[in-house]
PDB file of C-alpha atoms in Angstrom:
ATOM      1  CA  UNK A   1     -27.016  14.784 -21.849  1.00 72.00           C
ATOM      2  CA  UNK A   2     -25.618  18.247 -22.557  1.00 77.00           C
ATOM      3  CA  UNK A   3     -27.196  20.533 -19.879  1.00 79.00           C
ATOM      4  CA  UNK A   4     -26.854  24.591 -20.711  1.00 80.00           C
ATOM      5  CA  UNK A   5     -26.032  26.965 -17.635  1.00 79.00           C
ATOM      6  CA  UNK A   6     -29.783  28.454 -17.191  1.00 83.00           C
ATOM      7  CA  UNK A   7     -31.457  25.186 -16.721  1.00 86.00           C
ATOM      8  CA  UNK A   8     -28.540  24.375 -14.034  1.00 82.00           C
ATOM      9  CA  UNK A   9     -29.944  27.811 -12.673  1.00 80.00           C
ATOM     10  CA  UNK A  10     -33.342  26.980 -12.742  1.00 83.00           C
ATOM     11  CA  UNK A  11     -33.053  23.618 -10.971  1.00 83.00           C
ATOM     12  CA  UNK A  12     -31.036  25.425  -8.325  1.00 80.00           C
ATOM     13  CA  UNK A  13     -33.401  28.349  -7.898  1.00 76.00           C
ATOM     14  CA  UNK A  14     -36.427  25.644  -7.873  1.00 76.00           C
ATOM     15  CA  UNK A  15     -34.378  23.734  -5.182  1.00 75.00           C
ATOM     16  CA  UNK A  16     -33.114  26.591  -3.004  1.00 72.00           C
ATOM     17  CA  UNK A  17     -35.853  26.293  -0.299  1.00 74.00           C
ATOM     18  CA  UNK A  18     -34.849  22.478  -0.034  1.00 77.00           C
ATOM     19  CA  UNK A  19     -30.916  22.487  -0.164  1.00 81.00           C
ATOM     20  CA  UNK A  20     -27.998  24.084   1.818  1.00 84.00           C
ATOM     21  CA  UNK A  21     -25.623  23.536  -0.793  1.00 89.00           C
ATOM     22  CA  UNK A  22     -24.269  22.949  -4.251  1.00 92.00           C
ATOM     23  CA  UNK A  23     -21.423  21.201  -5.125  1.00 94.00           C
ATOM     24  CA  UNK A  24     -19.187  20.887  -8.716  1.00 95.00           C
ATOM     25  CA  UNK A  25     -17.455  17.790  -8.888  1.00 93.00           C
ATOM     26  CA  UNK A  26     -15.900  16.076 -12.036  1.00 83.00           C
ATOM     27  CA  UNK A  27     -14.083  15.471 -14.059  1.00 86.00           C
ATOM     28  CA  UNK A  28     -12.629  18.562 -13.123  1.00 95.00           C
ATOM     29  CA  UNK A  29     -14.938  21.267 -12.532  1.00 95.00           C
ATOM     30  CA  UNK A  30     -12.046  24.299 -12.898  1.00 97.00           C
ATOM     31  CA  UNK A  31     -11.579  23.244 -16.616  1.00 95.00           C
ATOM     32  CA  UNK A  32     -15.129  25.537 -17.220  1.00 93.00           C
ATOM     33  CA  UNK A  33     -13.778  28.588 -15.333  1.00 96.00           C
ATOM     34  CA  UNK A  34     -16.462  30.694 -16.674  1.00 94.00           C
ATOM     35  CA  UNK A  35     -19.618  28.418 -16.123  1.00 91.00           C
ATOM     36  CA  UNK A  36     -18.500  27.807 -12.642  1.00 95.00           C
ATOM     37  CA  UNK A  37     -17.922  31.163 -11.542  1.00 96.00           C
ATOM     38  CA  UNK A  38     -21.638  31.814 -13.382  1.00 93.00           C
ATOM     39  CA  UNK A  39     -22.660  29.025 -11.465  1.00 92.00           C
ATOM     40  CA  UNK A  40     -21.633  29.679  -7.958  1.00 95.00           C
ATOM     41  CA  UNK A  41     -22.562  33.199  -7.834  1.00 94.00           C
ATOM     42  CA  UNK A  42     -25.485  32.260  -8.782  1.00 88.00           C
ATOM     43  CA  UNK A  43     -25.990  29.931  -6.267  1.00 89.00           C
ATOM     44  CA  UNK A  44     -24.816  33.006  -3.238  1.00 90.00           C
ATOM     45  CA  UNK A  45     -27.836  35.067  -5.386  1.00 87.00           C
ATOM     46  CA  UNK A  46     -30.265  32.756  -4.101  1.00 82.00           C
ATOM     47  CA  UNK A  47     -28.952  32.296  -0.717  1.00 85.00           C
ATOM     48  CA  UNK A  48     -26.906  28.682  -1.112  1.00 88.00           C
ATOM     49  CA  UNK A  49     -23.819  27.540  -0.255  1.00 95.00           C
ATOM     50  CA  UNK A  50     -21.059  26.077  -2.812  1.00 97.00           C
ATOM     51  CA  UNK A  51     -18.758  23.379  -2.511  1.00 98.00           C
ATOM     52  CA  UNK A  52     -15.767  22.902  -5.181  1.00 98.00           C
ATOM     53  CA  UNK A  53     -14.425  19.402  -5.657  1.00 98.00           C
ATOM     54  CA  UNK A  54     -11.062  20.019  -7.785  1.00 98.00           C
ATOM     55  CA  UNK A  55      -7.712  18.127  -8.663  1.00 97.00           C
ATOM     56  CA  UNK A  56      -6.182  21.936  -7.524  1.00 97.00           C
ATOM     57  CA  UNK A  57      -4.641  21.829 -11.215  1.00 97.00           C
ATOM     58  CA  UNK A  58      -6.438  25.240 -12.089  1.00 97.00           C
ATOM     59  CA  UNK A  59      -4.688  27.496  -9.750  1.00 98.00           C
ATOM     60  CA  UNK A  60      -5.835  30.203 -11.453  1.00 98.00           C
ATOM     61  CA  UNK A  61      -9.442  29.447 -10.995  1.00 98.00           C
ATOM     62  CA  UNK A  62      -9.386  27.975  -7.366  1.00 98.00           C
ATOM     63  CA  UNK A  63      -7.391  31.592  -6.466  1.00 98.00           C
ATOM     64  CA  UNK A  64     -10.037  33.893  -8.147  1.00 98.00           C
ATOM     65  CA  UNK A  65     -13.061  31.800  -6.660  1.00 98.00           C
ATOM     66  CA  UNK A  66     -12.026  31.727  -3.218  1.00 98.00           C
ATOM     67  CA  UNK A  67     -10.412  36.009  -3.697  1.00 98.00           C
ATOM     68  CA  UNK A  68     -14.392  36.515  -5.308  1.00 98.00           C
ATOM     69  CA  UNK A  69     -15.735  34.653  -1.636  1.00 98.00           C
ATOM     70  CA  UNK A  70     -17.842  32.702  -4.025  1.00 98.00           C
ATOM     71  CA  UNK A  71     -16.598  29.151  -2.641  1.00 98.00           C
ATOM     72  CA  UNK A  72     -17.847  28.012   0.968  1.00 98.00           C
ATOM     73  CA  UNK A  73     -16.385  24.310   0.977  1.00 98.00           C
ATOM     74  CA  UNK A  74     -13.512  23.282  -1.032  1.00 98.00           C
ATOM     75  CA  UNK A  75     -12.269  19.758  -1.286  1.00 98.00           C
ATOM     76  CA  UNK A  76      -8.966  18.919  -2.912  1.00 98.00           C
ATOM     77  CA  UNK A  77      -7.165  15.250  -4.057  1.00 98.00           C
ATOM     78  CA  UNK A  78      -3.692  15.678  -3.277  1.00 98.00           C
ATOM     79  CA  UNK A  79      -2.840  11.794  -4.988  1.00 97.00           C
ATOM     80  CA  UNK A  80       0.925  11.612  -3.792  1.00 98.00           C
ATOM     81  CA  UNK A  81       3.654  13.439  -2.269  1.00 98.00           C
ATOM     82  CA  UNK A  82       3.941  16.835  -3.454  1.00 98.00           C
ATOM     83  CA  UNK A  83       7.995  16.027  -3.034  1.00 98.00           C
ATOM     84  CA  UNK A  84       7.866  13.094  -5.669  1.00 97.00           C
ATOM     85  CA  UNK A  85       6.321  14.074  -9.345  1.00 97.00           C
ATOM     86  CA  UNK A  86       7.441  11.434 -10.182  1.00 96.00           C
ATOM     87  CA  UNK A  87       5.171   9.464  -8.240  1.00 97.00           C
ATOM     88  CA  UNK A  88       2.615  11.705  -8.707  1.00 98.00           C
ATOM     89  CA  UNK A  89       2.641  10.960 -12.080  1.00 97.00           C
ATOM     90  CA  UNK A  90       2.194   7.281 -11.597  1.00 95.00           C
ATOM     91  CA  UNK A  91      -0.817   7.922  -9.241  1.00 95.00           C
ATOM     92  CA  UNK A  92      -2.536  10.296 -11.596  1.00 93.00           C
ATOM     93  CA  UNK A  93      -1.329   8.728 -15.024  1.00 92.00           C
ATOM     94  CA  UNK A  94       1.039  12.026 -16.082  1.00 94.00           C
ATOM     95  CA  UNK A  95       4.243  12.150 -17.913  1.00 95.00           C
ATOM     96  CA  UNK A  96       6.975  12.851 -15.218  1.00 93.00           C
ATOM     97  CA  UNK A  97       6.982  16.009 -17.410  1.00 96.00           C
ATOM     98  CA  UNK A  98       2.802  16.900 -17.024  1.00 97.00           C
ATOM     99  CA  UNK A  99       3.349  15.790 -13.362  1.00 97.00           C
ATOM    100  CA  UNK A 100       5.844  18.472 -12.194  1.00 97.00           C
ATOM    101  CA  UNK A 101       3.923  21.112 -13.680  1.00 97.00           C
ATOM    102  CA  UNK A 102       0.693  19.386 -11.981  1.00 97.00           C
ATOM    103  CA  UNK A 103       2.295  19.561  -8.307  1.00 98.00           C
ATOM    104  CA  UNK A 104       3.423  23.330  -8.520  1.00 98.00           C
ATOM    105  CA  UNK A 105      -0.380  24.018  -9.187  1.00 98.00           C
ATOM    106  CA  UNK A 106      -1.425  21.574  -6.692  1.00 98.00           C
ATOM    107  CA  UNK A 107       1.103  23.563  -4.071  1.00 98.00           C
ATOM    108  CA  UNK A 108      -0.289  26.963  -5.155  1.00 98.00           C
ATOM    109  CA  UNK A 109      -3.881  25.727  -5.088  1.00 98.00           C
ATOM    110  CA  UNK A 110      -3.313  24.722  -1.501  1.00 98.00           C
ATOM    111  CA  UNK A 111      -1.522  27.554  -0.411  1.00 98.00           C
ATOM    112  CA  UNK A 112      -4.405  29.960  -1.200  1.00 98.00           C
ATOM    113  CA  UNK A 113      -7.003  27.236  -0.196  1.00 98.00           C
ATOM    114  CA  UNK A 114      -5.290  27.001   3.416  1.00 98.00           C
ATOM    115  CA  UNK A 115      -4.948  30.735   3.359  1.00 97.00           C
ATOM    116  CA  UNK A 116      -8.838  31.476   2.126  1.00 98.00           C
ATOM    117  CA  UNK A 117     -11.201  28.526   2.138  1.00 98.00           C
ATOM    118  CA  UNK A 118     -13.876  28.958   5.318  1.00 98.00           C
ATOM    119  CA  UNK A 119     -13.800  24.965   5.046  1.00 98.00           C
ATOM    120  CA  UNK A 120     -11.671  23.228   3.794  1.00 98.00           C
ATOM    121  CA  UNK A 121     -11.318  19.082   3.135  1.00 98.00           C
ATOM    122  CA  UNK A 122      -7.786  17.759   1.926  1.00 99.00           C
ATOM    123  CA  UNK A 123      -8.021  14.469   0.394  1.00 98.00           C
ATOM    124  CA  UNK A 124      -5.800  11.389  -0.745  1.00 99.00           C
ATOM    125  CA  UNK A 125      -7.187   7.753  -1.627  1.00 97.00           C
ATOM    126  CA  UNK A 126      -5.567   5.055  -0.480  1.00 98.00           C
ATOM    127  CA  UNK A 127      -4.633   2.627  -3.452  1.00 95.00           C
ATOM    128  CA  UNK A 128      -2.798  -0.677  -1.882  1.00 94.00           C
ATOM    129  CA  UNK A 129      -0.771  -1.031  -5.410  1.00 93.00           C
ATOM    130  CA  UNK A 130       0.198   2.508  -5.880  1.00 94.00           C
ATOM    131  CA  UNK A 131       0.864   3.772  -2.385  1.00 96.00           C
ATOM    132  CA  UNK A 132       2.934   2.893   0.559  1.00 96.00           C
ATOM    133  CA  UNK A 133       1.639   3.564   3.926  1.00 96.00           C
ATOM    134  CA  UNK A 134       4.306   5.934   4.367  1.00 98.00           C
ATOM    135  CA  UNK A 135       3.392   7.944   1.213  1.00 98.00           C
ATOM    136  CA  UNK A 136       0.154   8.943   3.126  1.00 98.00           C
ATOM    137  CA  UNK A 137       2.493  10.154   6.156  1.00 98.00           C
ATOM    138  CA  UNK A 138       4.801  12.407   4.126  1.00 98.00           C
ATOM    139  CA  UNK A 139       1.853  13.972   2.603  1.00 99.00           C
ATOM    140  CA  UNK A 140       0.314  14.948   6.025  1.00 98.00           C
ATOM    141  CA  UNK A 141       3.809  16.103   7.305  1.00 98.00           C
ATOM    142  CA  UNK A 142       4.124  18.308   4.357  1.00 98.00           C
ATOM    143  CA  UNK A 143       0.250  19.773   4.704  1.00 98.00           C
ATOM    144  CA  UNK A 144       1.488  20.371   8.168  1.00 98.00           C
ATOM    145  CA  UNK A 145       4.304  22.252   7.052  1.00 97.00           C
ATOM    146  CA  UNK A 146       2.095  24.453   4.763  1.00 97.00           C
ATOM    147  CA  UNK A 147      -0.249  25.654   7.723  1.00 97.00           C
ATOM    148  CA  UNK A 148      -2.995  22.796   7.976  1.00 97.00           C
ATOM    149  CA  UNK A 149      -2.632  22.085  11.932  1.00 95.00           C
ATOM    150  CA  UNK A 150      -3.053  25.560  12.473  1.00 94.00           C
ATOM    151  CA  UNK A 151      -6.306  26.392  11.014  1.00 94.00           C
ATOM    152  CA  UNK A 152      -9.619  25.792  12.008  1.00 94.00           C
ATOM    153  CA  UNK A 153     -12.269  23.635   9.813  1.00 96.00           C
ATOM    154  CA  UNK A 154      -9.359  22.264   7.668  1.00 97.00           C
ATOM    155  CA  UNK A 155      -8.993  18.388   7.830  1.00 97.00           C
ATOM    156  CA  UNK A 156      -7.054  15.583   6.138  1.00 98.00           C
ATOM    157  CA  UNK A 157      -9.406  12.493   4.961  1.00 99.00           C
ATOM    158  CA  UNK A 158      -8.199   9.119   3.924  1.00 99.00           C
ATOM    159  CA  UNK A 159     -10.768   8.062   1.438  1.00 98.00           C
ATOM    160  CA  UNK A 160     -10.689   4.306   1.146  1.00 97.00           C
ATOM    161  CA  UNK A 161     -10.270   2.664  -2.669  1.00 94.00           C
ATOM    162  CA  UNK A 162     -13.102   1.256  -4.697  1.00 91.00           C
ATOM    163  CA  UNK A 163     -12.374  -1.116  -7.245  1.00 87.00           C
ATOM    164  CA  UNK A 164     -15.913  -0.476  -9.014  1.00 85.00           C
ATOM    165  CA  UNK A 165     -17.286   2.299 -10.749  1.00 78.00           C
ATOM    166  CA  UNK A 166     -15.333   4.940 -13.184  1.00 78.00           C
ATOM    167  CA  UNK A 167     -11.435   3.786 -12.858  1.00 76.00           C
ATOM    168  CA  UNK A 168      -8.621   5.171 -14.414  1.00 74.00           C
ATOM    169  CA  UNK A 169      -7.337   1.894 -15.437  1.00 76.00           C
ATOM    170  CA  UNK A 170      -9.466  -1.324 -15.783  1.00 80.00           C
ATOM    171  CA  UNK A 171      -6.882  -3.488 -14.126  1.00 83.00           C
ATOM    172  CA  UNK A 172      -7.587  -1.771 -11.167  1.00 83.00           C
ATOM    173  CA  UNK A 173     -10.642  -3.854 -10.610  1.00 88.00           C
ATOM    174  CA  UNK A 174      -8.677  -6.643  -9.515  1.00 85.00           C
ATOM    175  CA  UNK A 175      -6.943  -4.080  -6.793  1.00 90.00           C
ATOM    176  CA  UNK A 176      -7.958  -5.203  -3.005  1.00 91.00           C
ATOM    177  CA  UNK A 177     -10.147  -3.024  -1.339  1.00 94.00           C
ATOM    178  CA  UNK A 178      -8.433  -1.714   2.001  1.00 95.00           C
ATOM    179  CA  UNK A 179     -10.630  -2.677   5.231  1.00 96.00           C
ATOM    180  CA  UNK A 180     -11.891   0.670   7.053  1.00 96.00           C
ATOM    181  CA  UNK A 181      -9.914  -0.750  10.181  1.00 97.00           C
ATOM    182  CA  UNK A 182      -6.598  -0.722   8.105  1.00 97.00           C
ATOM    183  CA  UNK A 183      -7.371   2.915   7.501  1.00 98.00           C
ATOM    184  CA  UNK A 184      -8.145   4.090  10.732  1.00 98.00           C
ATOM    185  CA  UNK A 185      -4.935   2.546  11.759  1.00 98.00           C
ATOM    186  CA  UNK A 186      -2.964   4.481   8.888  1.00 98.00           C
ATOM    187  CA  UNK A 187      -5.108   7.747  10.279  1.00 98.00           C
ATOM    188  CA  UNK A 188      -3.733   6.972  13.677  1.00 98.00           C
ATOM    189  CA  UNK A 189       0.063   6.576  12.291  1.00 98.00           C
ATOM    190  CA  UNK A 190      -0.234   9.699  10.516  1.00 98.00           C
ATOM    191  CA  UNK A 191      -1.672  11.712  13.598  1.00 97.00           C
ATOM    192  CA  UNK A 192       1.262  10.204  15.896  1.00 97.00           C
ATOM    193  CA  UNK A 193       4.077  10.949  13.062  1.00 97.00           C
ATOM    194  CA  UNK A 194       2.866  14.393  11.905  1.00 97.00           C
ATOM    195  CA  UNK A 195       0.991  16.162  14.759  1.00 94.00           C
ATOM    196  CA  UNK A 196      -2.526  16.581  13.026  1.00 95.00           C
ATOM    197  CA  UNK A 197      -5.148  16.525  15.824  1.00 91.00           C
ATOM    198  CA  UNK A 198      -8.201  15.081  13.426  1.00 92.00           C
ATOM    199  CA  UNK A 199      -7.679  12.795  10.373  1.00 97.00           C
ATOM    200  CA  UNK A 200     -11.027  11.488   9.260  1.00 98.00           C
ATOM    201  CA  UNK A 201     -11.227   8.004   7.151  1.00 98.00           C
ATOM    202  CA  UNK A 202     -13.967   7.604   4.530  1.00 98.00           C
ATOM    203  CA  UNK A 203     -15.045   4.064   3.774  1.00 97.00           C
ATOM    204  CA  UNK A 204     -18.253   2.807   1.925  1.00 94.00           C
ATOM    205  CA  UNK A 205     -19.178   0.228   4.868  1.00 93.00           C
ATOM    206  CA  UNK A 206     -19.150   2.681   7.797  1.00 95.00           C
ATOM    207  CA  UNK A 207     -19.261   6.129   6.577  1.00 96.00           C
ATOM    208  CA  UNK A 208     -17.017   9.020   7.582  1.00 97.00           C
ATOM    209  CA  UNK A 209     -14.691   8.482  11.118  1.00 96.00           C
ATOM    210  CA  UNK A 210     -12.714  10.662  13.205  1.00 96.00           C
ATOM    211  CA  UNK A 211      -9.840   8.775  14.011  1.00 93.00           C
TER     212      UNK A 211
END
């Protein structure tokens, strides 16, 4: 159902005393700039934390959260190289057109996140039919060249595939699920190649690993 914006509030003042944080997650959260920045500061009023969950298509918004120090975690899908909107477009289900306009946001998102976020989580899932191995390394290597190595409490995560739940496209059901092992393998390949010190892997069987 529909909920308004004061009984979010009220839920979150009645469940201050029992939570650290709360997070907006999607869809895509930024597409309510408004609500969200109603929300969060909200959420500092009564002493918790916030977490954004965002595509980084809403520079805009990500920028004026994180300038207004009303976002303590942020956690951003980066789906393909930022190099290739073409590909990008294939990942995310874009026009070639939509896509190019998606990845200079994505960039700029990034840019400010790696600049202002006090924690920040930079994420791609691994889909065996639309990425390469390789895909995963050139996205690290360019993170790296945008500042990520050198910051502290900024990590890549390889988030393993589902094929249940919400997909974009049904076929994907029939998509293999990668093994966590496979993953922490890629992690390692994309440490050695790129520098990064930590890569985590996120898999439903065993959780969240530092690689």
């Amino acid at each position: 159902r529909e909920v308004g914006l004061p009984e979010v509030l009220e839920a979150i003042s009645g469940a201050s005393l029992l939570s650290d944080y709360v997070q907006a997650t999607g869809g895509e959260p930024a597409l309510q700039p408004e609500g969200l920045r109603a929300l969060f500061k909200a959420c500092k009023e009564v002493g918790m934390k916030t977490s954004l969950d965002t595509n980084g298509s809403r520079e805009g918004v990500v920028r004026g959260l994180l300038e207004a120090g009303l976002v303590d975690h942020l956690a951003m899908d980066v789906k393909a190289p930022l190099s290739d909107p073409a590909k990008y477009g294939r990942v995310s289900g874009l026009r070639t057109d939509v896509a190019e306009r998606m990845v200079r946001s994505v960039r700029a998102s990034l840019e400010k996140a790696l600049e202002m976020a006090p924690f920040l989580e930079i994420r791609t899932t691994f889909v065996p039919t639309l990425h390469e191995k390789a895909d995963l390394v050139e996205i690290a290597g360019e993170l790296v060249e945008m500042g990520l190595a050198d910051r502290e409490r900024a990590y890549y995560v390889i988030q393993q595939f589902s094929p249940r739940g919400d997909l974009m496209d049904p076929s994907f059901a029939n998509v293999r699920q990668p093994l966590a092992d496979e993953l922490l393998e890629l992690a390692r390949q994309v440490k050695e190649t790129t520098g990064l010190k930590v890569v985590f892997v996120r898999t439903q069987e065993r959780g969240v690993i530092r690689a």
